[in-house]
Tab-separated table of C-alpha atoms and ligand atoms in Angstrom:
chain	number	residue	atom	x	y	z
Z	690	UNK	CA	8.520	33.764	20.607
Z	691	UNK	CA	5.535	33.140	22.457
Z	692	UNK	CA	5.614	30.285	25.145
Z	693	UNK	CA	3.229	27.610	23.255
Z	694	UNK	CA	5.185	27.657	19.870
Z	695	UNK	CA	8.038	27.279	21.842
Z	696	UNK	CA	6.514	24.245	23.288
Z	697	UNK	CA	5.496	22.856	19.950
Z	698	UNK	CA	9.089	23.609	18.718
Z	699	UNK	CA	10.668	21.490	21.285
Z	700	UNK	CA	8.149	18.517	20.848
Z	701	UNK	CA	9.162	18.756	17.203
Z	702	UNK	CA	12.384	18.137	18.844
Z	703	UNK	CA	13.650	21.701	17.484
Z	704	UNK	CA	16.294	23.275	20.262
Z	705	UNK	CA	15.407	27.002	20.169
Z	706	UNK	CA	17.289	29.895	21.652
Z	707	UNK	CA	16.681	33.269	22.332
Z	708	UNK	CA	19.666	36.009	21.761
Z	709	UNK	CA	19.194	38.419	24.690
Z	710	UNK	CA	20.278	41.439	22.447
Z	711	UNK	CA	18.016	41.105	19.899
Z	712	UNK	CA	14.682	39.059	21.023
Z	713	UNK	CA	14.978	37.236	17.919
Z	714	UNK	CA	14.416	33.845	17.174
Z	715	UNK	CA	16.919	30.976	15.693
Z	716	UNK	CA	16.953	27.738	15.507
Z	717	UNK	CA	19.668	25.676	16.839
Z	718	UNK	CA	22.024	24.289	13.830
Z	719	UNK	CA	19.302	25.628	11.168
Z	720	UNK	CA	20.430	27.318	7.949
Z	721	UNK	CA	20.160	31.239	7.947
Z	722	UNK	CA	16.625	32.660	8.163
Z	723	UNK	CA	16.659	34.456	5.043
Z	724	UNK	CA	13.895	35.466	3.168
Z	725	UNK	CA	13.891	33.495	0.151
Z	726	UNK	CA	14.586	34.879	-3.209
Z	727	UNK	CA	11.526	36.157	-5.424
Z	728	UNK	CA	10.676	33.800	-7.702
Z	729	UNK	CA	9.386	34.613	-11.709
Z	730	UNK	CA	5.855	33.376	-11.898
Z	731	UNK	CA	5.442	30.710	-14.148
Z	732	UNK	CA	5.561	31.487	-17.688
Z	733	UNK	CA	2.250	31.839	-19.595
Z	734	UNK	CA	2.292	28.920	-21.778
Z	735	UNK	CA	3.428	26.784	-18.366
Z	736	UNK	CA	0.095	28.362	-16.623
Z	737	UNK	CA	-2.228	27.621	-19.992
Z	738	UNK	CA	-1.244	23.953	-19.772
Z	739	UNK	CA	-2.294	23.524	-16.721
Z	740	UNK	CA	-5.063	26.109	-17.102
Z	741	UNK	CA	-7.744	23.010	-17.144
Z	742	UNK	CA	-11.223	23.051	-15.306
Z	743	UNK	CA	-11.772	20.548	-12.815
Z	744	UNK	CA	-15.374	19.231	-13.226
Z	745	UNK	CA	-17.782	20.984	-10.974
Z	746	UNK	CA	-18.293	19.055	-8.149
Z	747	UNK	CA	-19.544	21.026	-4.713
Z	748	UNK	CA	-17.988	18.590	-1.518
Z	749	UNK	CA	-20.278	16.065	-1.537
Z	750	UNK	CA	-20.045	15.025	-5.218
Z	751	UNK	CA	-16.160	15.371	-4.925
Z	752	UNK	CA	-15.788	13.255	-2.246
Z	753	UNK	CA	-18.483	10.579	-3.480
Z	754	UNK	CA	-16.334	10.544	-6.614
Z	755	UNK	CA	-13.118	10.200	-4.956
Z	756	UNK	CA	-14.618	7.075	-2.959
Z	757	UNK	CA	-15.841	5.446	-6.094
Z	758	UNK	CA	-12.889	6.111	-8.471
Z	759	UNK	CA	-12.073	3.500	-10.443
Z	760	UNK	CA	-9.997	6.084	-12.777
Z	761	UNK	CA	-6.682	3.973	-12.161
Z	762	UNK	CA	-5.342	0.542	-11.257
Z	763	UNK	CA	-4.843	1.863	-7.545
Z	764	UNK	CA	-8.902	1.634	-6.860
Z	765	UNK	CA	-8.180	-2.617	-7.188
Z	766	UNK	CA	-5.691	-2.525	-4.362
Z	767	UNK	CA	-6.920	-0.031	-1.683
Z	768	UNK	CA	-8.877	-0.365	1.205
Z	769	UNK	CA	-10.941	3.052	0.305
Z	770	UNK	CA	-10.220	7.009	-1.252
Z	771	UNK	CA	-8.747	9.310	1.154
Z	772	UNK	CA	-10.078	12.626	0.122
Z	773	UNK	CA	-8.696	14.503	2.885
Z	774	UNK	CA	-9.098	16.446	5.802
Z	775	UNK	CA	-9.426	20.196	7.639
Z	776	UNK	CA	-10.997	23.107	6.684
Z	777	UNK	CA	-12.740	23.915	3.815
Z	778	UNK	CA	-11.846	27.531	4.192
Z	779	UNK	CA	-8.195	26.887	5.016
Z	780	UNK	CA	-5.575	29.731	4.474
Z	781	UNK	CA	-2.644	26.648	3.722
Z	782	UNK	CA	-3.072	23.667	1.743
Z	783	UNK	CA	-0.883	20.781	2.328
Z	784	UNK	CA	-0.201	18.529	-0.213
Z	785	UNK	CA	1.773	15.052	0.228
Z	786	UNK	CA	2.234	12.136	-1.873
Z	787	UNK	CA	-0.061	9.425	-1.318
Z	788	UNK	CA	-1.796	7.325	1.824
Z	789	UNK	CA	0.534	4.777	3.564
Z	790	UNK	CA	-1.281	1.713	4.758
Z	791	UNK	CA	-2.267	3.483	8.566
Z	792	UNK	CA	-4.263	5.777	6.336
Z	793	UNK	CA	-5.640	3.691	3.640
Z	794	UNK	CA	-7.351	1.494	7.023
Z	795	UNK	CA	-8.518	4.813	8.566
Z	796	UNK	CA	-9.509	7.079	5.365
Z	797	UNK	CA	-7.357	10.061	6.847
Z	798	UNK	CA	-4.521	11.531	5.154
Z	799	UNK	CA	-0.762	11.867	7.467
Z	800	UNK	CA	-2.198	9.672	10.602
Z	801	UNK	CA	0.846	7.706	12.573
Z	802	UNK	CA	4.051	9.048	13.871
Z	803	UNK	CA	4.630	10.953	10.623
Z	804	UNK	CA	0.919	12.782	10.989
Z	805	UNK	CA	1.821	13.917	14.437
Z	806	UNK	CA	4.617	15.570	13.589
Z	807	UNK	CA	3.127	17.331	10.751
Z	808	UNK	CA	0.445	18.719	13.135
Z	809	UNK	CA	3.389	19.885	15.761
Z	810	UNK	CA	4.311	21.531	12.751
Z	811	UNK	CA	1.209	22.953	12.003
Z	812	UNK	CA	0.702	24.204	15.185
Z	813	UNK	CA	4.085	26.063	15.311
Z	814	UNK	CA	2.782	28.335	12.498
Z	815	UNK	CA	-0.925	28.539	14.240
Z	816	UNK	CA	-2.839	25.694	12.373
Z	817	UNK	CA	-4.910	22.794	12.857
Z	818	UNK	CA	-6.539	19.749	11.099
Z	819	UNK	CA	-9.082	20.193	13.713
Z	820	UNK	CA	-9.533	23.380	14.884
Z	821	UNK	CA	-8.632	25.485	11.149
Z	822	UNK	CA	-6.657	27.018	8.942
Z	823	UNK	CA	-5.622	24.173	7.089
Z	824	UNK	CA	-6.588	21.517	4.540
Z	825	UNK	CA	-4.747	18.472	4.617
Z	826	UNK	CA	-4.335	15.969	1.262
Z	827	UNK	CA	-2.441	14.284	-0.758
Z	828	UNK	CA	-1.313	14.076	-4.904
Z	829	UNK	CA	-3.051	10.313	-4.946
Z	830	UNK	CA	-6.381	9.712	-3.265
Z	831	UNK	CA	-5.431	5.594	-3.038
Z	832	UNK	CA	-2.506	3.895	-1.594
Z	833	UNK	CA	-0.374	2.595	-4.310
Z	834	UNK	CA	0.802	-1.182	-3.105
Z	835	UNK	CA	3.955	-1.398	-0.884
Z	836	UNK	CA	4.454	2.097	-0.755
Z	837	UNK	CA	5.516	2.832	-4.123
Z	838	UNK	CA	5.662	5.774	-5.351
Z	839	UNK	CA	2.799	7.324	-8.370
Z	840	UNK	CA	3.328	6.127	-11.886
Z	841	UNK	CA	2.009	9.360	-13.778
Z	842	UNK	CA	-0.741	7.718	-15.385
Z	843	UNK	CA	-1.713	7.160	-11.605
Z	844	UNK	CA	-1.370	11.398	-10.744
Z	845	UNK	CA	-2.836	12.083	-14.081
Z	846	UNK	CA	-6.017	10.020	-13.741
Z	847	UNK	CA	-6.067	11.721	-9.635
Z	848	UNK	CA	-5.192	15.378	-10.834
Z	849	UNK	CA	-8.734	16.774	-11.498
Z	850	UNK	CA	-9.795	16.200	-7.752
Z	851	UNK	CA	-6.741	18.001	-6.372
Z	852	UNK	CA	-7.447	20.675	-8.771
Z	853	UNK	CA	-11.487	20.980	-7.703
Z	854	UNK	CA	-10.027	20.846	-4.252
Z	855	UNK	CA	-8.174	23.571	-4.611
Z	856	UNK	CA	-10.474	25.564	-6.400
Z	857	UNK	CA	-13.333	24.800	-3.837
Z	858	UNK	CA	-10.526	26.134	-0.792
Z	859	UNK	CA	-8.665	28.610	-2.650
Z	860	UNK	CA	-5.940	28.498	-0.255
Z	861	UNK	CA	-3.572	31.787	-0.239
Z	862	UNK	CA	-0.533	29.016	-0.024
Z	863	UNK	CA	0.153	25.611	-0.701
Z	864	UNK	CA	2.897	23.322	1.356
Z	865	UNK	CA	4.314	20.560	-0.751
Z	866	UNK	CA	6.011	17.987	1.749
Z	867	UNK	CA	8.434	15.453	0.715
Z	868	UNK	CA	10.168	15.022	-3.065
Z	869	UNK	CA	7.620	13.128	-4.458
Z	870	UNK	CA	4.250	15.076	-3.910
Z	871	UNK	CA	6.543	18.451	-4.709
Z	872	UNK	CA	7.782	16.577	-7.844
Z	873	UNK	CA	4.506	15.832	-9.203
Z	874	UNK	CA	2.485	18.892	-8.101
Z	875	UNK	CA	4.919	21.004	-9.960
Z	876	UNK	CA	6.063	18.949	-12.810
Z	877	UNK	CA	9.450	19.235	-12.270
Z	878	UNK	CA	12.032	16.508	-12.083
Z	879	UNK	CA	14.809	18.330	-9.180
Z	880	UNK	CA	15.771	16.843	-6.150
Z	881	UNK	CA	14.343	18.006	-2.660
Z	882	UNK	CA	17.220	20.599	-2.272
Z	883	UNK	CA	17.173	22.752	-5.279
Z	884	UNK	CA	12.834	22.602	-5.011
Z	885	UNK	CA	13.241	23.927	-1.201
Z	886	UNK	CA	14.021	27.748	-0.763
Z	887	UNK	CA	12.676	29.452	-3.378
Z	888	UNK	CA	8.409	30.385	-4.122
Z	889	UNK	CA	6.843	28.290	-7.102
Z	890	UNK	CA	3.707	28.620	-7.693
Z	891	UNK	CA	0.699	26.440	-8.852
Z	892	UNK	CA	-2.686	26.154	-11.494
Z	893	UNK	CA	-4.299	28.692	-12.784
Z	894	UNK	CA	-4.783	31.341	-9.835
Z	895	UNK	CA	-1.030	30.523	-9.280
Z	896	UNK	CA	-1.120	29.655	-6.166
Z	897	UNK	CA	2.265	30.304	-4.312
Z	898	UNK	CA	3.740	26.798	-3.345
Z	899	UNK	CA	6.523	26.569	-0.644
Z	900	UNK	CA	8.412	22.807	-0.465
Z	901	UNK	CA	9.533	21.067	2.622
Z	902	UNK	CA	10.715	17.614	3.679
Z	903	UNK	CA	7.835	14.972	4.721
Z	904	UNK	CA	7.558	14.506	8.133
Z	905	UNK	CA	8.826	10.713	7.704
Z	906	UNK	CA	11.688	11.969	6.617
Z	907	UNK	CA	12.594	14.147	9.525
Z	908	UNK	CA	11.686	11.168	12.194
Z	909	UNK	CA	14.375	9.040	10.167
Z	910	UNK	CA	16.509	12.826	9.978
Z	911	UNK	CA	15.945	14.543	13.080
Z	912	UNK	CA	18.942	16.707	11.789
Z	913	UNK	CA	17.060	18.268	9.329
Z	914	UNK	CA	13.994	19.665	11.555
Z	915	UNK	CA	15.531	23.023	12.039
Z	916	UNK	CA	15.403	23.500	8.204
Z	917	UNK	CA	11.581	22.248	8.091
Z	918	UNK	CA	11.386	25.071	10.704
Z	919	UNK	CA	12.979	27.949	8.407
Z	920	UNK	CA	10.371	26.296	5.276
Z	921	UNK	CA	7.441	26.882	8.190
Z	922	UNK	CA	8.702	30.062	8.811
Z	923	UNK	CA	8.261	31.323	5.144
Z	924	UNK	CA	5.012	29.973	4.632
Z	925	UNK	CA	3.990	31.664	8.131
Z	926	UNK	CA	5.185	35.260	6.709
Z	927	UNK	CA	3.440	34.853	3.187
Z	928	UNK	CA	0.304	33.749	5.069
Z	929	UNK	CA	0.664	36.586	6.979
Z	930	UNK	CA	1.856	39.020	4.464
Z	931	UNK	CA	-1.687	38.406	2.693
Z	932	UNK	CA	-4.137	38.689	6.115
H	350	SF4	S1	-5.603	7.204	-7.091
H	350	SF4	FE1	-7.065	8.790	-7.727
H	350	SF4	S2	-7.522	8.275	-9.889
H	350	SF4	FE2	-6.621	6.427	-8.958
H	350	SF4	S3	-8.381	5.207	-8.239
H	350	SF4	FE3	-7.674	6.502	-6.520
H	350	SF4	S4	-8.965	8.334	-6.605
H	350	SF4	FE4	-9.120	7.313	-8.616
């Protein structure tokens, strides 16, 4: 392991060792660093649902939309849309739920404690909001009041601009973090645990889809960074399995 991913590791507050033997890496208290099992694609008529066109908006448009939506009852409440940010070329796509209050005021998705983490994160695997390789949004453009999670009225009436998002990056993989934002990208109703370690996949170009904990999660669970570590680990071997 090179020295600056070590260094990002340990600001994570990840304890990483080095077996002598074997060079290889391992993560202090982390669960085994196997590959995950293939997943079966979705099945066709899963894919056709969700087989919609976004409308055609190039970046401009799409944001200008985004900061004039008035598609749901979240527009009344927030301060302004938070389209997103990084590169519009990006390799990975992370997804998350929704803007919290610090990013409602500043227009920038995962900013705070939480947003700091995610980019140690980020920069474990190689990426950057600023410097490339990633895209960084979330399911809901607005902040729903007090935190709350998305009624699905709320991610319906958001959907088509994650879709023309997605479809203007074509990222090679996606990263949902935290329950909610993997719960609603995929349209699936498990817990955190049985969505984690396995390959979905999302929309139309099927888009593989790896799901981790949100990074506000592992500052209240600091236990649970080594696994975040194995989930970046995956996504850093399909990303590189497709260079
Ligand atoms: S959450 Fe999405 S659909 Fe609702 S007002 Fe904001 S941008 Fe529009």
């Amino acid at each position: 392991m090179d020295k600056r991913r070590l260094e990002y590791l340990q600001r994570m507050g990840i304890d990483v060792w080095v077996p002598r033997e074997t060079g290889a890496e391992a993560a202090v208290a982390s669960q085994p660093a196997a590959e995950a099992p293939a997943t079966a694609a979705p099945s066709p008529a899963a894919s056709a649902e969700r087989d919609e066109a976004a409308p055609d908006w190039d970046w401009p448009a799409l944001e200008a939309a985004i900061r004039a939506c008035t598609a749901c009852r979240l527009h009344e409440s927030r301060t302004q849309g938070v389209v997103g940010v990084g590169d519009h070329a990006a390799r990975l796509m992370v997804i998350g739920e929704a803007p919290g209050a610090e990013e409602d005021r500043r227009g920038e998705p995962f900013v705070g404690r939480a947003g700091q983490l995610l980019d140690e994160m980020l920069r474990a695997i190689g990426l950057s909001r600023r410097d490339g390789g990633v895209y960084i949004t979330n399911i809901l453009k607005s902040r729903p009041p007090d935190n709350r999670d998305p009624l699905a009225d709320e991610v319906a009436a958001c959907e088509p601009y994650l879709r023309r998002q997605l479809q203007l990056i074509q990222p090679q993989v996606i990263l949902a973090v935290g329950r909610v934002a993997a719960q609603n990208l995929l349209k699936k109703e498990q817990p955190l645990g049985k969505l984690r370690g396995r390959w979905h996949f999302y929309g139309p170009d099927e888009t593989p889809v790896w799901v981790t904990y949100h990074p506000a999660y592992l500052l209240r669970s600091p236990g649970d960074k080594a696994k975040a570590w194995q989930d970046l680990k995956q996504v850093r071997n399909r990303l590189a399995s497709v260079s």
